[in-house]
Amino acid sequence: PRIDPMTREHFLSSTFGINAQNPDSADTITIAVSGAVYGLTGIMLVYAWCNYSYRPIKAKGLTWVSLIYLSAVLWYIGNIGANGHMWVTGAWTKCKIWVIWLRVLFCFVFATLNIARFYALDRVFNQKKPFTRRCSLVAGVVIIVFNVVYCLVNQLISDRLTVAFVASLEVCNVTQGFRIAALAIQWVMWAGCAVLIFRLRNIQSSFNEFRESVIIFAVIIALLTESTVTYIHFKYYTLQKVHRIEKTLMDTVASNLIVWLIIGYPVAMSIFRRQVYERQWIERLANDNNKTAYEITSNHAGTTYAKMRENSETAFNQSNLNFEGNETINSDYAENVQFIDPGSLRTNSTLQGEAHNEDNLPMALRTNLHIRRPMLNSPNMFSNAYPGLPPGGRRVL
């Protein structure tokens, strides 16, 4: 027979010296509010996918962002059972599933996906290497193997050392050793990530990746600090209504905030300042001191920018971002914006912002540094040399 709810509260309170409280309507409201927050973030991501062709959104890597969001949702589902918001009966008695295979696993997946994203930024902007689909697959395999092996080991260890269901009290008992081990791994991972964040400090990117990364890192460290205090100082927080609600809400706010920090701004700009922001974004991309992943030109048909091939022979292939496929996108607005033409190899003068006009050089003095390869949807070298047809309607080369 089940223990009487009031008897349960009194026994737990007297045994552990706390104010134990059974799950009630406040827990239900917490679950509903948290679910609504995740739902709102999900709607934002659906909108982002529907506007995938909008380049500031596409540049954020929606696949990785979506995986981060999905891991946060599964982490939240694990929190419902692991944080004591439900009566531990029926399916909720499978404590290892909720604690190890949902909460811990996807909390770790969430963390490692973010760290992998920081590594991708370091590889592109600092190491000057492309983060290709193969790199993504390797990172994905490492993330899956590391986290699944950790959880599998804890699954196979005796319940009395990790997580166990106590039927007489209808609680999931999580040992302090298990909690401390999980916290220690998280602190080690994010301490290593601090090195990546430091390496990203010199990125002067059109995407503002360094500031974004620092803020995300600060949010994670704040959440990890809060978790450490909760797990160590409030060992029986799952039995205390205020502390278990606070823990779930903190996880919800932090995980959703990180997704919004990554993709929220370009999504908002696509709604309120779509064409203006895209034009400004392209200008910053074209004039960025870093070698960018795009070719940009401006002509009578509008603004054209194309993803560069990984095997391109220009100086830009080392910082290529992989967006799965070569493409050219034309904007429907022409503003006569003067872009720095990245179709030619940069010299020291152009990298320092000085104007470089090879047309003033005698033909005999021009080198291959002044030879521009034609870009997609841009005038070719002949139309640049001959802006109009001669009176006879024929061109003489």
Coordinates of C-alpha atoms in Angstrom, one line a residue:
P1 CA 0.0 0.0 0.0
R2 CA 1.1 3.6 -0.7
I3 CA 2.3 5.8 2.2
D4 CA -0.2 8.5 3.3
P5 CA 0.9 11.9 1.8
M6 CA 0.9 13.7 5.2
T7 CA 2.7 10.8 6.9
R8 CA 5.3 11.0 4.1
E9 CA 5.8 14.7 4.6
H10 CA 6.2 14.4 8.4
F11 CA 8.5 11.4 8.2
L12 CA 10.8 13.0 5.5
S13 CA 10.9 16.3 7.4
S14 CA 11.8 14.7 10.7
T15 CA 14.3 12.3 9.2
F16 CA 16.3 14.8 7.1
G17 CA 15.7 18.0 9.1
I18 CA 14.0 19.8 6.3
N19 CA 10.6 21.2 5.4
A20 CA 9.6 18.4 3.0
Q21 CA 6.6 19.1 0.7
N22 CA 4.8 16.8 -1.6
P23 CA 4.3 17.7 -5.3
D24 CA 1.3 20.0 -5.7
S25 CA -0.2 22.6 -8.1
A26 CA 2.9 24.7 -7.9
D27 CA 4.9 21.9 -9.4
T28 CA 2.3 21.6 -12.2
I29 CA 2.5 25.3 -12.9
T30 CA 6.3 25.1 -13.0
I31 CA 6.1 22.3 -15.6
A32 CA 3.5 24.2 -17.7
V33 CA 5.5 27.5 -17.6
S34 CA 8.8 25.7 -18.5
G35 CA 7.0 23.9 -21.3
A36 CA 5.6 27.2 -22.6
V37 CA 9.1 28.7 -22.7
Y38 CA 10.5 25.7 -24.7
G39 CA 7.5 26.0 -27.0
L40 CA 8.2 29.6 -27.7
T41 CA 11.8 28.8 -28.5
G42 CA 10.6 26.0 -30.7
I43 CA 8.4 28.4 -32.6
M44 CA 11.3 30.7 -33.1
L45 CA 13.4 27.9 -34.5
V46 CA 10.6 26.8 -36.9
Y47 CA 10.5 30.4 -38.2
A48 CA 14.2 30.3 -38.6
W49 CA 14.0 27.1 -40.7
C50 CA 11.2 28.7 -42.8
N51 CA 13.5 31.6 -43.5
Y52 CA 16.6 29.5 -44.0
S53 CA 17.6 31.4 -47.2
Y54 CA 18.0 34.6 -45.2
R55 CA 21.8 34.6 -45.0
P56 CA 22.3 36.1 -41.4
I57 CA 20.1 33.2 -40.2
K58 CA 21.8 30.6 -42.4
A59 CA 25.2 31.6 -41.2
K60 CA 24.4 30.6 -37.6
G61 CA 24.3 26.8 -38.5
L62 CA 20.7 25.9 -37.8
T63 CA 21.4 22.2 -37.6
W64 CA 23.7 22.6 -34.6
V65 CA 21.3 25.1 -33.0
S66 CA 18.4 22.7 -33.5
L67 CA 20.4 19.9 -31.9
I68 CA 21.2 22.1 -28.9
Y69 CA 17.5 23.0 -28.6
L70 CA 16.4 19.3 -28.8
S71 CA 18.9 18.3 -26.1
A72 CA 17.6 21.1 -23.9
V73 CA 14.0 19.8 -24.3
L74 CA 15.0 16.2 -23.4
W75 CA 17.0 17.6 -20.5
Y76 CA 13.8 19.4 -19.3
I77 CA 11.8 16.2 -19.6
G78 CA 14.3 14.5 -17.4
N79 CA 14.1 17.3 -14.9
I80 CA 10.3 16.6 -14.4
G81 CA 11.1 13.2 -13.0
A82 CA 14.5 13.9 -11.5
N83 CA 13.6 17.1 -9.6
G84 CA 10.6 15.6 -7.8
H85 CA 7.8 17.4 -9.6
M86 CA 5.7 14.2 -9.9
W87 CA 4.5 11.6 -7.5
V88 CA 7.0 8.7 -7.9
T89 CA 4.5 6.1 -9.0
G90 CA 4.1 4.1 -12.1
A91 CA 6.5 5.0 -14.9
W92 CA 8.1 7.6 -12.6
T93 CA 9.6 4.9 -10.5
K94 CA 12.1 4.2 -13.3
C95 CA 14.5 6.6 -11.6
K96 CA 17.6 5.7 -13.6
I97 CA 15.8 6.5 -16.9
W98 CA 14.8 10.0 -15.7
V99 CA 18.0 10.8 -13.9
I100 CA 20.7 9.2 -15.9
W101 CA 19.3 8.7 -19.5
L102 CA 17.3 11.9 -19.7
R103 CA 18.6 14.5 -17.3
V104 CA 22.3 13.7 -17.1
L105 CA 22.7 12.4 -20.6
F106 CA 21.1 15.4 -22.3
C107 CA 22.5 17.9 -19.9
F108 CA 25.9 16.6 -21.0
V109 CA 24.9 16.5 -24.7
F110 CA 23.7 20.1 -24.4
A111 CA 27.1 21.1 -22.9
T112 CA 29.2 19.2 -25.4
L113 CA 27.2 20.5 -28.4
N114 CA 28.0 24.1 -27.3
I115 CA 31.6 23.3 -26.8
A116 CA 31.8 21.7 -30.2
R117 CA 30.3 24.8 -31.7
F118 CA 33.0 26.9 -30.0
Y119 CA 35.6 24.6 -31.5
A120 CA 34.1 25.0 -34.9
L121 CA 34.4 28.8 -34.6
D122 CA 38.1 28.4 -33.5
R123 CA 38.8 26.1 -36.4
V124 CA 37.2 28.5 -38.9
F125 CA 38.5 31.8 -37.7
N126 CA 41.7 30.9 -35.9
Q127 CA 43.0 27.8 -37.5
K128 CA 41.8 29.0 -40.9
K129 CA 40.4 25.5 -41.7
P130 CA 36.9 24.6 -42.9
F131 CA 34.4 23.0 -40.5
T132 CA 33.1 20.5 -43.1
R133 CA 30.4 17.9 -42.9
R134 CA 33.0 15.4 -42.1
C135 CA 34.1 17.4 -39.1
S136 CA 30.5 17.7 -38.0
L137 CA 30.1 13.9 -38.2
V138 CA 33.3 13.3 -36.3
A139 CA 32.2 15.8 -33.6
G140 CA 28.8 14.1 -33.4
V141 CA 30.3 10.7 -33.0
V142 CA 32.6 11.9 -30.2
I143 CA 29.7 13.5 -28.4
I144 CA 27.5 10.5 -28.6
V145 CA 30.2 8.0 -27.6
F146 CA 31.5 10.1 -24.7
N147 CA 28.0 10.7 -23.2
V148 CA 26.5 7.3 -23.8
V149 CA 29.6 5.5 -22.3
Y150 CA 29.4 7.7 -19.2
C151 CA 25.7 7.0 -18.7
L152 CA 26.1 3.3 -19.5
V153 CA 28.8 2.9 -16.8
N154 CA 26.5 4.6 -14.3
Q155 CA 23.6 2.3 -15.4
L156 CA 25.7 -0.8 -14.7
I157 CA 27.0 0.4 -11.3
S158 CA 25.0 -0.7 -8.3
D159 CA 21.9 1.4 -7.6
R160 CA 23.0 2.1 -4.0
L161 CA 26.0 3.9 -5.5
T162 CA 24.1 6.0 -8.1
V163 CA 20.3 6.2 -8.4
A164 CA 17.7 4.0 -6.7
F165 CA 13.9 4.0 -6.2
V166 CA 12.9 3.9 -2.5
A167 CA 9.4 2.4 -2.6
S168 CA 8.5 2.9 1.1
L169 CA 9.0 6.7 0.7
E170 CA 8.1 7.0 -3.0
V171 CA 11.3 8.9 -3.8
C172 CA 14.3 8.6 -6.2
N173 CA 17.4 8.5 -4.1
V174 CA 20.5 10.1 -5.8
T175 CA 23.8 9.6 -4.0
Q176 CA 26.1 12.5 -3.4
G177 CA 29.0 10.6 -5.0
F178 CA 27.0 10.4 -8.3
R179 CA 26.2 14.1 -8.2
I180 CA 29.7 15.2 -7.4
A181 CA 31.1 13.0 -10.2
A182 CA 28.8 14.6 -12.7
L183 CA 29.6 18.1 -11.5
A184 CA 33.3 17.4 -11.6
I185 CA 33.1 16.3 -15.3
Q186 CA 31.1 19.4 -16.2
W187 CA 33.6 21.7 -14.5
V188 CA 36.5 20.0 -16.2
M189 CA 34.8 20.3 -19.6
W190 CA 34.0 24.0 -19.2
A191 CA 37.4 24.8 -17.8
G192 CA 38.8 23.4 -21.0
C193 CA 36.2 25.4 -23.0
A194 CA 37.6 28.6 -21.4
V195 CA 40.7 28.1 -23.5
L196 CA 38.6 28.0 -26.6
I197 CA 36.8 31.2 -25.5
F198 CA 40.1 32.9 -24.9
R199 CA 41.3 31.9 -28.4
L200 CA 38.2 33.4 -29.9
R201 CA 39.0 36.9 -28.5
N202 CA 40.7 38.1 -31.6
I203 CA 37.8 37.3 -34.0
Q204 CA 36.5 40.5 -35.6
S205 CA 33.7 38.7 -37.2
S206 CA 30.6 40.0 -38.9
F207 CA 28.7 37.5 -36.8
N208 CA 29.8 38.9 -33.4
E209 CA 30.7 35.4 -32.5
F210 CA 33.2 36.4 -29.7
R211 CA 30.7 38.5 -27.7
E212 CA 28.0 35.9 -28.2
S213 CA 30.4 33.1 -27.0
V214 CA 31.5 35.0 -23.9
I215 CA 27.9 35.6 -22.9
I216 CA 26.9 31.9 -23.5
F217 CA 30.0 30.9 -21.5
A218 CA 29.0 33.2 -18.6
V219 CA 25.4 31.8 -18.6
I220 CA 26.8 28.3 -18.4
I221 CA 29.2 29.1 -15.6
A222 CA 26.4 30.8 -13.6
L223 CA 24.2 27.8 -14.1
L224 CA 27.0 25.4 -13.1
T225 CA 27.7 27.4 -10.0
E226 CA 24.0 27.4 -9.1
S227 CA 23.8 23.6 -9.6
T228 CA 26.9 23.0 -7.5
V229 CA 25.5 25.1 -4.6
T230 CA 22.1 23.3 -4.9
Y231 CA 23.5 19.8 -5.1
I232 CA 26.0 20.2 -2.3
H233 CA 24.3 22.6 0.2
F234 CA 20.7 21.5 -0.4
K235 CA 21.2 17.7 -0.7
Y236 CA 17.5 17.0 -0.4
Y237 CA 16.3 19.8 -2.7
T238 CA 13.9 17.4 -4.6
L239 CA 11.9 17.1 -1.4
Q240 CA 11.7 20.9 -0.9
K241 CA 9.2 22.7 -3.1
V242 CA 11.0 26.1 -3.4
H243 CA 14.4 24.6 -4.2
R244 CA 13.2 22.0 -6.8
I245 CA 11.1 24.7 -8.6
E246 CA 14.1 27.1 -8.5
K247 CA 16.3 24.4 -10.0
T248 CA 14.0 23.5 -12.9
L249 CA 13.3 27.2 -13.7
M250 CA 17.1 28.0 -13.7
D251 CA 17.8 25.1 -16.1
T252 CA 14.9 26.3 -18.3
V253 CA 15.9 29.9 -18.4
A254 CA 19.6 29.2 -19.1
S255 CA 19.1 26.5 -21.8
N256 CA 16.5 28.6 -23.7
L257 CA 18.5 31.8 -23.3
I258 CA 21.5 30.2 -24.9
V259 CA 19.5 29.2 -28.0
W260 CA 18.1 32.8 -28.2
L261 CA 21.6 34.3 -27.9
I262 CA 22.7 32.2 -30.9
I263 CA 19.8 32.7 -33.3
G264 CA 17.4 35.3 -31.7
Y265 CA 18.9 38.5 -33.0
P266 CA 19.0 37.5 -36.8
V267 CA 15.5 36.1 -36.4
A268 CA 14.3 39.4 -34.9
M269 CA 16.1 41.4 -37.6
S270 CA 14.5 39.3 -40.4
I271 CA 11.1 40.3 -39.0
F272 CA 11.6 44.0 -38.3
R273 CA 14.5 45.1 -40.5
R274 CA 14.9 42.3 -43.0
Q275 CA 16.4 44.0 -46.1
V276 CA 18.2 46.8 -44.2
Y277 CA 19.9 44.4 -41.8
E278 CA 20.8 41.9 -44.5
R279 CA 22.5 44.8 -46.5
Q280 CA 24.4 45.9 -43.4
W281 CA 25.4 42.3 -42.6
I282 CA 26.8 41.9 -46.1
E283 CA 28.7 45.2 -45.9
R284 CA 30.3 44.1 -42.6
L285 CA 31.1 40.7 -44.1
A286 CA 32.7 42.3 -47.2
N287 CA 34.8 44.7 -45.2
D288 CA 35.7 42.3 -42.4
N289 CA 39.4 42.1 -41.8
N290 CA 39.1 38.3 -41.6
K291 CA 39.1 36.4 -44.9
T292 CA 35.4 35.5 -45.3
A293 CA 33.6 32.6 -46.8
Y294 CA 31.7 34.5 -49.4
E295 CA 32.3 36.4 -52.6
I296 CA 30.3 39.6 -52.8
T297 CA 29.8 42.0 -55.7
S298 CA 27.4 44.8 -56.5
N299 CA 26.0 45.5 -60.0
H300 CA 23.0 46.8 -61.8
A301 CA 21.0 43.7 -61.0
G302 CA 21.4 44.1 -57.2
T303 CA 23.7 42.6 -54.7
T304 CA 25.1 39.1 -55.3
Y305 CA 27.0 36.9 -52.9
A306 CA 28.0 33.3 -53.4
K307 CA 29.4 30.6 -51.2
M308 CA 33.0 29.7 -52.2
R309 CA 33.9 26.2 -53.1
E310 CA 36.2 24.3 -50.6
N311 CA 38.7 23.6 -53.4
S312 CA 38.8 27.3 -54.5
E313 CA 42.2 28.6 -55.3
T314 CA 41.6 31.9 -53.7
A315 CA 42.9 33.1 -50.3
F316 CA 39.4 32.5 -48.8
N317 CA 39.2 28.8 -48.9
Q318 CA 40.9 28.4 -45.6
S319 CA 38.0 30.1 -43.8
N320 CA 35.2 28.4 -45.6
L321 CA 32.1 27.8 -43.6
N322 CA 30.2 24.7 -44.7
F323 CA 26.6 25.4 -45.6
E324 CA 26.1 22.3 -47.7
G325 CA 26.1 23.2 -51.3
N326 CA 27.4 25.9 -53.6
E327 CA 24.9 28.6 -54.3
T328 CA 24.3 32.1 -55.4
I329 CA 21.6 34.3 -53.9
N330 CA 20.5 37.6 -55.4
S331 CA 18.9 40.3 -53.2
D332 CA 16.1 42.2 -54.7
Y333 CA 17.3 45.6 -53.6
A334 CA 20.1 47.6 -55.2
E335 CA 21.6 50.3 -53.1
N336 CA 24.7 51.1 -55.1
V337 CA 26.8 50.0 -52.1
Q338 CA 30.5 50.0 -52.7
F339 CA 31.9 46.7 -51.5
I340 CA 35.5 45.7 -51.2
D341 CA 35.7 43.1 -54.0
P342 CA 37.0 39.9 -52.4
G343 CA 37.2 38.2 -55.8
S344 CA 40.8 39.0 -56.1
L345 CA 43.6 37.9 -53.8
R346 CA 44.2 40.4 -51.1
T347 CA 47.5 42.3 -50.7
N348 CA 48.9 43.9 -47.6
S349 CA 47.5 47.2 -48.7
T350 CA 43.9 45.9 -49.1
L351 CA 44.1 44.1 -45.8
Q352 CA 45.0 47.5 -44.2
G353 CA 42.0 49.2 -45.8
E354 CA 43.9 51.1 -48.6
A355 CA 42.3 51.5 -52.0
H356 CA 43.9 49.2 -54.6
N357 CA 43.3 50.2 -58.2
E358 CA 45.1 47.8 -60.6
D359 CA 43.7 49.7 -63.6
N360 CA 46.3 52.4 -63.0
L361 CA 49.1 49.9 -63.5
P362 CA 50.7 49.3 -66.9
M363 CA 49.7 45.9 -68.3
A364 CA 53.3 44.7 -68.2
L365 CA 53.6 45.4 -64.4
R366 CA 50.4 43.5 -63.4
T367 CA 50.9 40.2 -61.7
N368 CA 48.6 37.3 -60.9
L369 CA 47.7 39.1 -57.7
H370 CA 45.7 41.5 -59.9
I371 CA 43.9 38.8 -61.9
R372 CA 40.4 38.3 -60.7
R373 CA 38.5 35.2 -61.4
P374 CA 34.9 35.6 -62.6
M375 CA 32.3 35.3 -59.9
L376 CA 28.8 33.8 -60.1
N377 CA 26.2 36.3 -61.4
S378 CA 28.8 39.0 -61.9
P379 CA 30.1 40.8 -65.0
N380 CA 32.9 39.0 -66.6
M381 CA 36.3 40.4 -67.3
F382 CA 35.3 41.5 -70.8
S383 CA 32.2 43.4 -69.7
N384 CA 34.3 45.1 -67.1
A385 CA 36.7 46.3 -69.7
Y386 CA 34.1 47.2 -72.3
P387 CA 31.1 48.9 -70.5
G388 CA 29.2 49.4 -73.8
L389 CA 29.1 48.2 -77.3
P390 CA 30.9 50.2 -80.0
P391 CA 28.7 52.0 -82.7
G392 CA 28.9 49.0 -85.1
G393 CA 27.5 46.7 -82.4
R394 CA 30.6 44.5 -82.5
R395 CA 33.4 44.0 -80.0
V396 CA 37.0 43.8 -81.1
L397 CA 39.3 41.9 -78.7

